[in-house]
Short mmCIF file of C-alpha atoms in Angstrom, two decimals:
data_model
loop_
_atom_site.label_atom_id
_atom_site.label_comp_id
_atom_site.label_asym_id
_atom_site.label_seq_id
_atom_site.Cartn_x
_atom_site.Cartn_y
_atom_site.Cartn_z
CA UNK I 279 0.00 0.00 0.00
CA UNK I 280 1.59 3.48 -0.86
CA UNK I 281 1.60 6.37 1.72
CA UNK I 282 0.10 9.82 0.54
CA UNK I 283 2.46 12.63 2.38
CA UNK I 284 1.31 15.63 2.32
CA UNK I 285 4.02 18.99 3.29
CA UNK I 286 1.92 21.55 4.58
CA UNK I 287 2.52 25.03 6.75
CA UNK I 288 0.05 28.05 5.38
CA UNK I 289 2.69 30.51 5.91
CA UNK I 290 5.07 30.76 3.06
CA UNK I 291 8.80 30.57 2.86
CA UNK I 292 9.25 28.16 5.73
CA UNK I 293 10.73 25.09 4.17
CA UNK I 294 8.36 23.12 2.46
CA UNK I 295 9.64 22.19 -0.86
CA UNK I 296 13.35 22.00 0.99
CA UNK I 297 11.47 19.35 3.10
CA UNK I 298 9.51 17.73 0.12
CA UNK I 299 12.95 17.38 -1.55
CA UNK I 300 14.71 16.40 1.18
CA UNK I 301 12.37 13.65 2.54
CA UNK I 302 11.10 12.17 -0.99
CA UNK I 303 15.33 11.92 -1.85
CA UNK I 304 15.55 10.11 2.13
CA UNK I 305 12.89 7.92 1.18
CA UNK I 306 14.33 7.09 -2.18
CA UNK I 307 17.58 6.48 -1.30
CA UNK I 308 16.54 3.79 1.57
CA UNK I 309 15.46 1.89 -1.64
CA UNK I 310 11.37 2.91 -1.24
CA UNK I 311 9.92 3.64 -3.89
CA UNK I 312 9.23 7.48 -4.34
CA UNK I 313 7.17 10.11 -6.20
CA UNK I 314 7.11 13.76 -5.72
CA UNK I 315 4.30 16.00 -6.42
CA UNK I 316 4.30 19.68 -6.70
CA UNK I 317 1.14 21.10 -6.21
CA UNK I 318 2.10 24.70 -6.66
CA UNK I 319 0.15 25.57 -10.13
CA UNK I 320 1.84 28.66 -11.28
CA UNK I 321 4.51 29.50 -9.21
CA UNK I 322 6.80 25.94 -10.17
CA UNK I 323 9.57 25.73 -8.04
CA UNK I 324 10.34 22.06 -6.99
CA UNK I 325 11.75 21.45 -10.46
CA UNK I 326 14.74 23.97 -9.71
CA UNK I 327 15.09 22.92 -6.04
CA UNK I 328 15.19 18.83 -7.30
CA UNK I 329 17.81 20.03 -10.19
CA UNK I 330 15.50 18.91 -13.39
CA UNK I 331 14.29 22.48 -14.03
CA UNK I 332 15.98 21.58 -17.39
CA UNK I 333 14.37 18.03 -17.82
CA UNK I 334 10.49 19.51 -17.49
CA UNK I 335 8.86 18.59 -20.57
CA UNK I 336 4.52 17.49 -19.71
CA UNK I 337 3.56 18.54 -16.13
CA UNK I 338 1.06 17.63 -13.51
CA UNK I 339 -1.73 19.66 -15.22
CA UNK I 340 -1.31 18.14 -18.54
CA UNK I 341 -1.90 14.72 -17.44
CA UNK I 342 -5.13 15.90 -15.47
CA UNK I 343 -5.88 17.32 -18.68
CA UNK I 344 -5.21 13.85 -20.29
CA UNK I 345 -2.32 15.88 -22.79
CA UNK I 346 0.30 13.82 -21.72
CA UNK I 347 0.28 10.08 -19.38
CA UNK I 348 1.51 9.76 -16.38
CA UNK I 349 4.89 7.78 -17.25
CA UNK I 350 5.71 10.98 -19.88
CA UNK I 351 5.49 13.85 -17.24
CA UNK I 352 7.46 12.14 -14.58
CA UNK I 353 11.34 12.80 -14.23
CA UNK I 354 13.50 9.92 -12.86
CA UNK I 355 15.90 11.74 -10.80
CA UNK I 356 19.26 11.14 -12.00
CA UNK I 357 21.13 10.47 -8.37
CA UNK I 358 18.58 7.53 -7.46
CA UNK I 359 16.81 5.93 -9.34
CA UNK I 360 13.53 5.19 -7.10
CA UNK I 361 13.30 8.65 -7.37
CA UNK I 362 10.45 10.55 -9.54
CA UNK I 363 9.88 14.22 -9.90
CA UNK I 364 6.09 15.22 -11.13
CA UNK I 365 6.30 19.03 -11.86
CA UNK I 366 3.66 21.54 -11.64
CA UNK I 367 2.34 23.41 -14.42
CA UNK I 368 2.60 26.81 -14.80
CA UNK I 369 -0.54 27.81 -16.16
CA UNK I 370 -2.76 30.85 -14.59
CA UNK I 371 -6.06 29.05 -14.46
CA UNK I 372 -6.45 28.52 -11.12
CA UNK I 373 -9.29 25.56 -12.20
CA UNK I 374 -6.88 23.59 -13.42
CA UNK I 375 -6.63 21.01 -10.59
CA UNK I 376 -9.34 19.15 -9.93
CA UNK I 377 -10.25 16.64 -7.50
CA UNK I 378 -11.25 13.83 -9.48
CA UNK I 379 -8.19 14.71 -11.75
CA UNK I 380 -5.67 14.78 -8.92
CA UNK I 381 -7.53 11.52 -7.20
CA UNK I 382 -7.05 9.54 -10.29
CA UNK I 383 -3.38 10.59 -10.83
CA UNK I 384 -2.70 9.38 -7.15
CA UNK I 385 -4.43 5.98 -8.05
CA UNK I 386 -1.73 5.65 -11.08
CA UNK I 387 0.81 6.32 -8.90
CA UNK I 388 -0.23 4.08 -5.71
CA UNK I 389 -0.13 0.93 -7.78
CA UNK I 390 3.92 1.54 -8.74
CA UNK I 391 5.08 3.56 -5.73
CA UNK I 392 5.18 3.67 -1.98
CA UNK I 393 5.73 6.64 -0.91
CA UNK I 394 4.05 10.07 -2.92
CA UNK I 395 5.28 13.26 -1.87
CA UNK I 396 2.47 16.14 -2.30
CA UNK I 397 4.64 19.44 -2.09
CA UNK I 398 1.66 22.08 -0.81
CA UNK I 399 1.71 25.54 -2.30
CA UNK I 400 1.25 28.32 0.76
CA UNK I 401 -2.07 29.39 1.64
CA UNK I 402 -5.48 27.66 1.96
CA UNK I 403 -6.43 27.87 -2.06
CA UNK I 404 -7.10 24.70 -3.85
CA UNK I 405 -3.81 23.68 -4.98
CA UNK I 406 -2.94 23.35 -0.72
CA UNK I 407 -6.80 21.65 -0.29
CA UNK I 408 -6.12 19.18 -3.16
CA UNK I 409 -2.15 18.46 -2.03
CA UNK I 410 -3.70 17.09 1.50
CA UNK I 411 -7.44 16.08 0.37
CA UNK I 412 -5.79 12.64 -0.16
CA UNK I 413 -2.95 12.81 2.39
CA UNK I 414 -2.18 9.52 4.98
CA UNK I 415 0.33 11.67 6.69
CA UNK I 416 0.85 15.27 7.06
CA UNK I 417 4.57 17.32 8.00
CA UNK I 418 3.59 20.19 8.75
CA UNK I 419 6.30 22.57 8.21
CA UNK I 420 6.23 24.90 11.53
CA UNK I 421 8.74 28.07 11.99
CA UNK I 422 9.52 28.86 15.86
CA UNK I 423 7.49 32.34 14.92
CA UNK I 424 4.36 33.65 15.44
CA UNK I 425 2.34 33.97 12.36
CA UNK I 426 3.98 30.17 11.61
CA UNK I 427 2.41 28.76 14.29
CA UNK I 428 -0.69 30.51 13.50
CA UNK I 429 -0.86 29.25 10.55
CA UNK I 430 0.42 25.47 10.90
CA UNK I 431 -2.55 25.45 13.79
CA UNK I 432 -4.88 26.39 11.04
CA UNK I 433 -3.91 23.97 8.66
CA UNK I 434 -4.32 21.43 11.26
CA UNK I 435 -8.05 22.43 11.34
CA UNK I 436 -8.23 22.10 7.65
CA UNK I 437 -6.69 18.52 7.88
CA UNK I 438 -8.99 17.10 10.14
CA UNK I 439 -11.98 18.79 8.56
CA UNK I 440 -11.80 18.98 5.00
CA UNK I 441 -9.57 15.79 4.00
CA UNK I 442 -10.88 12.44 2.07
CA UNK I 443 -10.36 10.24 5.17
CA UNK I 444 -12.42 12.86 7.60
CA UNK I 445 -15.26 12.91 4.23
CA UNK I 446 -15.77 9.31 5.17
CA UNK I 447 -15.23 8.98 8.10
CA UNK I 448 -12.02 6.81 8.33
CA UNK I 449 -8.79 7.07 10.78
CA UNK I 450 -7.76 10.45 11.09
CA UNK I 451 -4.45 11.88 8.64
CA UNK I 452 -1.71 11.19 10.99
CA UNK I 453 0.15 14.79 11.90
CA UNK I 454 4.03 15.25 12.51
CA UNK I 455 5.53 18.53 13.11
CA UNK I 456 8.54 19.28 11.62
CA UNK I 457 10.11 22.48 14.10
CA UNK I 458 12.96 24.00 10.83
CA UNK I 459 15.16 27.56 10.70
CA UNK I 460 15.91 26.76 14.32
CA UNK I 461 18.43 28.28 16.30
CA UNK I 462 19.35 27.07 19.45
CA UNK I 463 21.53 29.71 20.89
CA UNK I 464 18.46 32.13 20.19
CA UNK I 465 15.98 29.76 22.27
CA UNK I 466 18.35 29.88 25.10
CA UNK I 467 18.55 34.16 25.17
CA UNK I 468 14.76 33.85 24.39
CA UNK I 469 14.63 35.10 21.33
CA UNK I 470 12.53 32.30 19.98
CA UNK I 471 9.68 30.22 20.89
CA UNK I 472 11.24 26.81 22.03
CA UNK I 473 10.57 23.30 20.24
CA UNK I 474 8.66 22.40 23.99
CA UNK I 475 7.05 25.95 23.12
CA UNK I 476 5.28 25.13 19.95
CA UNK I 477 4.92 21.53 20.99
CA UNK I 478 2.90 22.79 23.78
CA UNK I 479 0.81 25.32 21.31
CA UNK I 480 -0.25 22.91 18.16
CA UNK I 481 0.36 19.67 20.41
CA UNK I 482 1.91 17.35 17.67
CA UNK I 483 4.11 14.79 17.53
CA UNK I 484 7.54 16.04 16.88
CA UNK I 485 8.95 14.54 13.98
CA UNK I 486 12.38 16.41 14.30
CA UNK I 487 14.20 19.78 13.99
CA UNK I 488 15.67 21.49 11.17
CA UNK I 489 18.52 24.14 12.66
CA UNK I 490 19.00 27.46 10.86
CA UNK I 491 21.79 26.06 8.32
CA UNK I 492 23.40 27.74 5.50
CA UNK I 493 23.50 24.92 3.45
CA UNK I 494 20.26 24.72 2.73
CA UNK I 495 20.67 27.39 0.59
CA UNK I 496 23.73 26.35 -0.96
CA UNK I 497 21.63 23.38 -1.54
CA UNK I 498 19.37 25.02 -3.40
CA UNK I 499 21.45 27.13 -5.71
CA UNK I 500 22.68 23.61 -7.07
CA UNK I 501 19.51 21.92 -7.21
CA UNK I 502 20.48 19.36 -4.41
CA UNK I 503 18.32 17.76 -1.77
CA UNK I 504 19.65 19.19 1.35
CA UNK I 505 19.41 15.40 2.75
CA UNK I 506 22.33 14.67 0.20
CA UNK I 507 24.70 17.27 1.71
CA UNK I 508 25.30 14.08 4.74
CA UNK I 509 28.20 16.83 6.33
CA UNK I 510 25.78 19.14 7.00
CA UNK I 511 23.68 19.75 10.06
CA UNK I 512 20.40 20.27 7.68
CA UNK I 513 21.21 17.28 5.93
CA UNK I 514 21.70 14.78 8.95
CA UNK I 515 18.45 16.65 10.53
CA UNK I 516 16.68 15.60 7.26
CA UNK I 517 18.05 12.12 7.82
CA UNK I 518 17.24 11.76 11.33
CA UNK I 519 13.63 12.57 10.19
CA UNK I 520 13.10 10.17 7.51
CA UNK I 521 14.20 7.51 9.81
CA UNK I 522 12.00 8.51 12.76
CA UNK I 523 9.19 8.61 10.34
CA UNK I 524 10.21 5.10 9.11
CA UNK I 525 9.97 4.16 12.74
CA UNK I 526 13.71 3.89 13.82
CA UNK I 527 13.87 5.33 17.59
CA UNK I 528 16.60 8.20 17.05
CA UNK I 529 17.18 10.72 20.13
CA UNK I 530 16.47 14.42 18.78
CA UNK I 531 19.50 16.32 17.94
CA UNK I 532 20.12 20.47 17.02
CA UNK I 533 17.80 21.06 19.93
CA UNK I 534 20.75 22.44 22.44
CA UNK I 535 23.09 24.87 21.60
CA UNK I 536 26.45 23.11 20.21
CA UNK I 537 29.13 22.98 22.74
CA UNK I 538 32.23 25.43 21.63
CA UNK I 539 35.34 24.07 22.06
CA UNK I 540 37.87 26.33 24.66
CA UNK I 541 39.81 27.21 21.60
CA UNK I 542 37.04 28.81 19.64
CA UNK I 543 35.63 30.08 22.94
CA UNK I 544 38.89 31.96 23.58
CA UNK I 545 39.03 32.94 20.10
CA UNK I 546 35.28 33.99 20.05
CA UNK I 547 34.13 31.87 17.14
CA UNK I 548 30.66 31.44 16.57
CA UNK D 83 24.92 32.69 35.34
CA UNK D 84 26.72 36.02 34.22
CA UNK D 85 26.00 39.31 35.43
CA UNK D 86 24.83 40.37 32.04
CA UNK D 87 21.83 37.43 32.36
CA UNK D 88 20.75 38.87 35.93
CA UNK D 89 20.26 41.86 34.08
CA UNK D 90 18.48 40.53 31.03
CA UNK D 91 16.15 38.13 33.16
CA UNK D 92 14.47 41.15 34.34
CA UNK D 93 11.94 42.15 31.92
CA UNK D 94 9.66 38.81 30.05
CA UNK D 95 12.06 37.41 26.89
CA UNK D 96 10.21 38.15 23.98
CA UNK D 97 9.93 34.59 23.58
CA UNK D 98 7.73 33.96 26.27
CA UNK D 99 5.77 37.08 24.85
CA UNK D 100 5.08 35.28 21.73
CA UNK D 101 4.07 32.05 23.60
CA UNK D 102 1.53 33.90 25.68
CA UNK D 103 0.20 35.81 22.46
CA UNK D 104 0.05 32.53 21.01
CA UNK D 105 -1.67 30.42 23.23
CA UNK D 106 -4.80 32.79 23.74
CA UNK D 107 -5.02 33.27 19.81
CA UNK D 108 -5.24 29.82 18.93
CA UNK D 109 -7.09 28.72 22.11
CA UNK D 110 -9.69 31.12 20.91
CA UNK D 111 -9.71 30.23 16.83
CA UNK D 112 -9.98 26.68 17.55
CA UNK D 113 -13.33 27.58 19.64
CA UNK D 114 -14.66 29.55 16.67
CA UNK D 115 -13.69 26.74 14.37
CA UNK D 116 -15.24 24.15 16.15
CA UNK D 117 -18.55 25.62 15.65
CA UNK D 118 -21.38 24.39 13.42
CA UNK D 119 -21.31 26.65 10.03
CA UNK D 120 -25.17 27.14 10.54
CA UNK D 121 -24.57 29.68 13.38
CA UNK D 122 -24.35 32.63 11.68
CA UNK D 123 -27.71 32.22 9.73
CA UNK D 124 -29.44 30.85 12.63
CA UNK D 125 -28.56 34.04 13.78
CA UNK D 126 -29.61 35.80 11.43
CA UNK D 127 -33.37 34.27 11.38
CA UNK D 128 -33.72 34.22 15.16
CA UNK D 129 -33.55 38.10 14.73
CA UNK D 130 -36.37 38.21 12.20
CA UNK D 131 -38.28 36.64 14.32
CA UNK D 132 -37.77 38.45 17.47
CA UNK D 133 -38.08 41.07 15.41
CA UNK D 134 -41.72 40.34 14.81
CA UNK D 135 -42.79 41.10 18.01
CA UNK D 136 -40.15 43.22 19.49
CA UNK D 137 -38.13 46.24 18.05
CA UNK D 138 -34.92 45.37 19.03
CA UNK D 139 -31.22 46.30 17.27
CA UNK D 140 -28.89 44.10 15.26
CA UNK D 141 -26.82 42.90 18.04
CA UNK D 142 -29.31 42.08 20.47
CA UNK D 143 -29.03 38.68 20.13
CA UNK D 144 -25.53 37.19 21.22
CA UNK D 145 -25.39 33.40 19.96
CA UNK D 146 -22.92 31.22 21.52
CA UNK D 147 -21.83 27.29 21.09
CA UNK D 148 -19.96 25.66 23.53
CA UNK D 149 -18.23 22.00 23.40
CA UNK D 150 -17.70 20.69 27.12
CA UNK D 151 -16.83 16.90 25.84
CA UNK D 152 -19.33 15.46 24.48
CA UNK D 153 -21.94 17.89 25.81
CA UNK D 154 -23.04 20.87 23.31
CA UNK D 155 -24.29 23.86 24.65
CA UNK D 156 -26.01 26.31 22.44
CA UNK D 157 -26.44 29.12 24.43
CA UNK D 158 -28.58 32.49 23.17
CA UNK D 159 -29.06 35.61 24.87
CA UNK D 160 -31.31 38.13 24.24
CA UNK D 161 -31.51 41.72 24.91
CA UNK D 162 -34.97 43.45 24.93
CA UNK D 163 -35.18 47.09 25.14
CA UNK D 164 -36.37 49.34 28.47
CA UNK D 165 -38.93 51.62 26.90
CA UNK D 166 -42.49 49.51 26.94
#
């Protein structure tokens, strides 16, 4: 049976297609099976985030629209081979997606994969409704600030309102929280709401924490998964997560401020 | 602890501001969201009919829906004007 994941926040610009990247590469390169939806009609950006901005021929709209099949729009990713990329369109109709169009496209793809990826656009418009209507599980994407919080609490409204499995009355869509731009040293001055913080304000099962790390951006202006950069703190975050979620017992890390060493104490590195 | 952190402990870390903001905001949008999406037109007619009989404003009637477990209180509360 394939999973439906769903990466969700309402706010924008908090990490979700650097967590839809990062966790559909984790998945795929444990040997599962993986596809990778972006849901983001207009405003594409998974494509350049993945690396196969180049490779984009049909798109996610053009198969609802029966212009192209499934098997033509999908990119294998060229690092792993489990590993497909299904673009959004970037069209202005805003009626493009439907739900019968997006439910049948998810059918294709449960029979061949096990895990499918659905990249949310921000807000609460349809292409955010349709990327969870289906959803098993949902990350939702939470920055230690206000109007994130806000916002990931109203999406989990949404979630247990408006999704297929609360339409009929089935097992609820099964929430993580995923705490990311986190910075440790700015919890402990209390410049930041804490992970117990937001834990304690959307009560959700913490799934793991992203620190504030540069190379997620450097990530991104190659068009790598952040997962793959395994040095990095982001990275090992991301691969902490994708375990935990595959039901490994790994103790949270970035949580505490990194101990300096006397050297760079005395030298005042940061 | 430093001297510098005596001093900074002394006024509420912005943090625990944004907690505290936090926790009555959401406390009180998940009580809105929880209610049934006929209240507003229930409302709405329970005014026209009060209105019938009695000339009161648009905000004399106060609607309110509780959840208590599994108990659902509906409560209403009516205004009527002093003049007879």
């Amino acid at each position: 049976m394939a999973r439906i994941i769903v990466v969700t926040s309402g706010k924008g610009g908090v990490g979700k297609t650097t967590t839809s990247a990062a966790i559909a590469m984790g998945l795929a390169k444990r040997g599962h099976k993986t596809a990778v939806i972006d849901f983001d009609v207009g405003l594409r950006n998974l494509d350049l985030i993945m690396g196969c901005e180049r490779r984009v021929v049909y798109d996610l709209v053009n198969v609802i629209n029966n212009e192209a099949t499934l098997n033509q729009a999908l990119i294998r990713d060229k690092r792993c081979d489990q590993l497909y990329i299904l673009p959004a369109s970037q069209t202005r109709d805003k009626d493009a997606l439907t739900t019968e169009g997006v439910g049948k496209i998810l059918e294709e793809l449960a029979k061949e994969f096990k895990y499918i990826v659905c990249d949310s656009p921000a807000g609460i418009e349809r292409g955010a409704t349709l990327a969870m209507y289906f959803a098993d599980d949902a990350f939702v994407v939470t920055n230690p600030e206000v109007s994130s919080v806000r916002d990931s609490d109203r999406m989990l409204g949404i979630l247990s309102s408006k999704s297929r499995r609360a339409e009929r009355g089935e097992d609820p869509i099964k929430e993580y929280l995923l705490l990311s731009r986190y910075s440790p040293d700015r919890v402990k001055l209390g410049e930041m709401l804490s992970v117990d913080d937001v834990q304690e304000i959307l009560s959700l099962h913490l799934l793991g924490v992203i620190p504030e790390s540069k190379s997620v951006l450097n990530a991104s202006n190659s068009g790598t998964p952040v997962i793959l950069d395994e040095q990095s703190d982001a990275g090992q975050a991301y691969q902490d997560i994708v375990a935990r979620y595959l039901g490994e017992d790994k103790p949270h890390r970035f949580i505490e401020e990194e101990k300096k060493g006397l050297f760079s104490k005395l030298l005042g590195r940061k | 602890m430093s001297l510098l952190d005596y001093f900074r402990s002394s006024k509420p870390s912005s943090a625990s501001l944004a907690k505290e903001r936090l926790q009555i905001l959401v406390a009180h949008e998940r009580s809105s969201r929880n209610q049934p999406s006929y209240l507003p037109q229930l409302q709405q007619e329970l005014l026209a009919v009060i209105r019938k009989y009695v000339n009161v404003g648009q905000d004399a009637i106060t609607v309110n829906f509780e959840q208590d477990g599994n108990q659902e209180t509906l409560e209403l509360n009516i205004v009527l004007p002093d003049d007879r």
